[in-house]
XYZ file of N, CA and C in Angstrom:
291
model
N -61.642 64.675 -175.524
C -62.027 63.537 -175.141
C -62.985 63.053 -176.251
N -63.591 61.609 -176.873
C -64.140 61.921 -177.992
C -65.365 61.244 -176.965
N -66.378 61.798 -177.700
C -68.211 61.171 -177.083
C -68.442 60.143 -177.454
N -69.357 59.219 -177.413
C -69.485 57.966 -178.251
C -70.724 58.448 -178.778
N -70.816 57.847 -180.229
C -72.080 57.707 -180.950
C -73.266 57.868 -180.362
N -73.785 58.649 -180.775
C -75.457 58.621 -180.140
C -76.425 58.683 -181.222
N -75.942 58.979 -182.054
C -76.765 59.498 -183.707
C -77.786 58.152 -183.873
N -78.677 58.322 -184.177
C -79.381 57.018 -184.381
C -79.244 56.533 -186.031
N -79.513 55.239 -185.754
C -78.942 54.439 -187.288
C -80.173 55.251 -188.135
N -79.396 55.330 -189.814
C -80.568 55.681 -190.684
C -81.629 55.043 -190.717
N -81.067 53.546 -190.908
C -82.223 52.613 -191.446
C -83.269 51.890 -190.387
N -82.775 51.959 -189.024
C -83.766 51.590 -187.711
C -83.977 52.072 -186.909
N -83.629 53.039 -186.470
C -83.443 54.643 -185.578
C -83.337 54.460 -184.489
N -82.347 53.309 -184.037
C -82.014 52.675 -182.918
C -80.292 53.776 -182.603
N -80.306 54.289 -181.748
C -78.676 54.266 -181.014
C -78.038 53.387 -180.914
N -76.860 53.717 -180.433
C -75.930 52.284 -180.207
C -76.173 52.125 -178.504
N -76.208 52.800 -177.730
C -77.053 53.013 -176.438
C -77.699 51.733 -176.442
N -78.830 52.000 -177.472
C -79.795 51.120 -177.100
C -79.198 49.454 -177.584
N -78.659 49.304 -178.883
C -78.210 48.063 -179.291
C -77.617 47.265 -178.143
N -76.332 48.320 -176.803
C -75.988 47.648 -176.085
C -76.291 47.501 -174.766
N -77.599 48.084 -174.562
C -78.769 47.966 -173.696
C -78.993 46.668 -174.288
N -79.784 46.152 -175.236
C -80.417 45.213 -175.889
C -79.127 43.758 -175.981
N -78.303 44.059 -175.760
C -77.093 43.266 -175.493
C -76.945 42.775 -173.925
N -76.781 43.350 -172.931
C -76.397 43.204 -171.882
C -77.834 42.813 -171.119
N -79.168 43.143 -171.964
C -80.232 42.298 -171.704
C -80.587 40.608 -172.006
N -79.859 40.467 -173.660
C -79.484 39.233 -173.331
C -78.921 38.430 -172.781
N -77.764 38.790 -172.761
C -76.662 37.921 -171.804
C -76.691 38.306 -170.106
N -77.830 38.862 -169.791
C -78.548 38.322 -168.430
C -79.551 37.309 -168.402
N -80.000 37.678 -169.833
C -81.488 36.445 -169.845
C -80.725 35.019 -169.673
N -79.408 34.846 -171.020
C -78.730 33.733 -170.971
C -78.206 33.286 -169.792
N -77.678 34.064 -168.884
C -77.220 33.664 -167.411
C -78.458 33.054 -166.725
N -79.571 33.762 -166.594
C -80.409 32.837 -166.149
C -80.804 31.774 -166.392
N -81.342 31.724 -168.089
C -81.392 30.384 -168.544
C -80.391 29.333 -168.109
N -79.459 29.757 -167.772
C -77.906 28.685 -167.461
C -78.553 27.962 -166.089
N -78.913 29.272 -165.414
C -78.889 29.021 -164.120
C -80.156 28.304 -163.903
N -81.132 28.862 -164.472
C -82.736 27.706 -164.565
C -82.537 26.141 -164.950
N -81.496 25.645 -166.037
C -81.416 24.628 -166.941
C -80.578 23.956 -165.534
N -78.998 24.835 -165.065
C -78.365 23.937 -164.197
C -78.863 23.684 -162.759
N -79.699 24.875 -162.440
C -80.495 24.416 -161.142
C -81.257 23.235 -161.092
N -82.170 22.943 -162.221
C -83.965 21.727 -162.013
C -82.304 20.607 -162.157
N -80.883 20.381 -162.837
C -79.775 19.187 -163.128
C -79.739 18.902 -161.703
N -79.943 19.658 -160.981
C -79.305 19.504 -159.487
C -79.435 20.420 -158.189
N -81.001 19.942 -158.222
C -82.052 19.853 -157.330
C -81.376 19.697 -155.829
N -80.852 18.391 -155.731
C -80.387 17.989 -154.194
C -79.388 18.812 -153.691
N -78.954 19.821 -154.345
C -77.626 20.859 -154.091
C -77.780 21.714 -152.936
N -79.316 22.072 -153.444
C -80.121 23.271 -152.730
C -81.275 22.861 -151.644
N -81.549 23.881 -150.376
C -82.354 23.814 -149.454
C -83.198 23.940 -150.504
N -84.590 23.319 -149.741
C -85.374 23.317 -149.573
C -86.157 24.643 -150.485
N -86.245 25.289 -149.400
C -86.350 27.036 -149.952
C -85.681 27.610 -150.873
N -84.410 27.143 -150.995
C -84.046 27.683 -152.047
C -84.381 27.505 -153.703
N -85.166 26.130 -153.505
C -85.652 25.300 -154.406
C -87.031 26.068 -154.638
N -87.574 26.374 -153.473
C -89.007 27.227 -154.160
C -89.036 28.472 -154.324
N -87.746 28.977 -153.919
C -87.416 30.653 -154.215
C -87.086 30.595 -155.845
N -86.758 29.786 -155.925
C -86.069 29.546 -157.497
C -86.786 29.062 -158.475
N -88.030 28.339 -158.167
C -89.401 27.795 -158.773
C -89.838 29.387 -158.760
N -90.185 29.730 -157.868
C -91.244 31.291 -158.176
C -90.563 31.857 -158.993
N -89.397 32.249 -159.224
C -88.192 33.652 -159.805
C -88.775 32.853 -160.921
N -88.043 31.606 -161.581
C -87.627 31.339 -162.750
C -89.057 30.532 -163.732
N -89.319 29.766 -162.573
C -90.989 29.021 -163.320
C -92.022 29.394 -163.305
N -92.297 30.631 -162.433
C -93.698 31.357 -162.113
C -93.145 32.589 -162.673
N -91.881 33.158 -163.315
C -91.759 34.337 -163.324
C -91.646 35.321 -162.589
N -92.504 35.298 -161.348
C -92.218 36.584 -160.406
C -90.611 36.762 -159.990
N -90.573 38.106 -160.464
C -89.364 38.349 -160.302
C -89.030 39.939 -159.311
N -90.214 39.872 -158.190
C -90.401 40.838 -157.037
C -90.295 39.525 -155.816
N -88.980 40.197 -155.653
C -88.920 39.184 -154.261
C -90.161 39.669 -153.100
N -90.600 40.750 -153.147
C -91.372 41.514 -151.819
C -93.004 40.192 -152.104
N -93.010 40.226 -152.982
C -94.324 39.139 -154.006
C -94.531 37.474 -153.414
N -92.625 37.496 -153.812
C -92.312 35.911 -153.667
C -92.729 35.557 -152.032
N -91.654 36.659 -151.161
C -92.353 36.253 -149.898
C -93.372 36.485 -149.270
N -94.245 37.041 -149.871
C -96.104 37.147 -149.629
C -96.639 35.963 -149.553
N -95.883 35.202 -150.957
C -96.237 33.556 -151.079
C -95.777 32.945 -149.616
N -94.953 33.062 -149.301
C -94.334 31.661 -148.483
C -94.239 31.982 -147.238
N -94.658 33.687 -147.154
C -94.758 33.664 -145.734
C -93.714 34.563 -144.866
N -92.463 34.855 -145.630
C -91.417 35.362 -145.156
C -90.740 36.710 -145.920
N -89.991 37.054 -144.919
C -89.548 38.491 -145.512
C -88.827 38.312 -146.873
N -88.676 39.660 -148.026
C -88.545 40.051 -148.434
C -86.554 39.665 -148.522
N -86.523 40.525 -147.306
C -84.624 40.059 -147.526
C -84.451 38.436 -147.442
N -84.997 37.720 -146.809
C -84.924 36.276 -146.881
C -85.207 35.632 -148.224
N -85.866 36.104 -148.764
C -85.802 35.538 -150.387
C -84.639 36.026 -151.007
N -84.149 37.210 -151.153
C -82.916 37.798 -151.482
C -81.661 36.818 -150.963
N -81.861 36.649 -149.440
C -81.115 35.742 -149.644
C -80.810 33.998 -149.746
N -81.587 33.852 -149.573
C -81.884 32.001 -150.589
C -81.740 32.398 -151.665
N -82.300 33.621 -152.922
C -81.641 33.682 -154.273
C -80.085 33.906 -154.688
N -79.834 34.410 -153.249
C -78.299 34.614 -153.831
C -77.539 33.279 -153.150
N -77.711 32.728 -152.346
C -76.916 31.465 -151.769
C -77.340 30.754 -153.404
N -78.356 30.206 -154.195
C -78.313 29.447 -154.992
C -77.903 30.116 -155.931
N -77.903 31.143 -156.531
C -77.146 31.688 -157.134
C -74.948 31.590 -156.940
N -75.419 31.564 -155.738
C -73.870 31.609 -155.502
C -73.129 30.009 -155.763
N -74.137 29.018 -155.240
C -73.753 27.730 -155.763
C -74.071 27.172 -157.015
N -74.975 27.944 -157.901
C -75.109 27.679 -159.523
C -73.756 27.646 -160.107
N -72.826 29.202 -159.399
C -72.172 29.498 -160.114
C -70.550 29.486 -159.903
N -70.389 28.242 -158.492
C -69.834 27.340 -158.122
C -69.465 26.127 -159.071
N -70.363 25.485 -159.909
C -70.661 24.744 -160.462
C -69.666 24.311 -161.476
N -69.493 23.297 -161.634
C -68.828 23.006 -163.469
C -69.456 22.704 -163.844
N -70.444 23.202 -164.878
C -71.179 22.895 -166.002
C -70.998 23.708 -167.550
N -71.795 22.966 -168.216
C -71.307 23.089 -169.784
C -72.911 22.080 -170.072
N -73.397 23.245 -171.071
C -74.520 23.356 -172.037
C -74.602 22.327 -172.795
């Protein structure tokens, strides 16, 4: 069994694991950006609360569901549910950038 290459690059000092982590972060940010853009184009397809949660998450940059919940006076579990529902709707849409 071969072990993954983890020796740092001689030029920059980063390992392949670091490059892979950065690639995954970029992919996640790309998906979030697409979700945000598409979400803004299709406001009528989401409930008021789903839009509010998306606005807090994407527009205000609040990534903590508990903080969003505190702002709206609801439970963090509810925020997670609204976020998941909105993301499911977004992923079910046929869109191109």
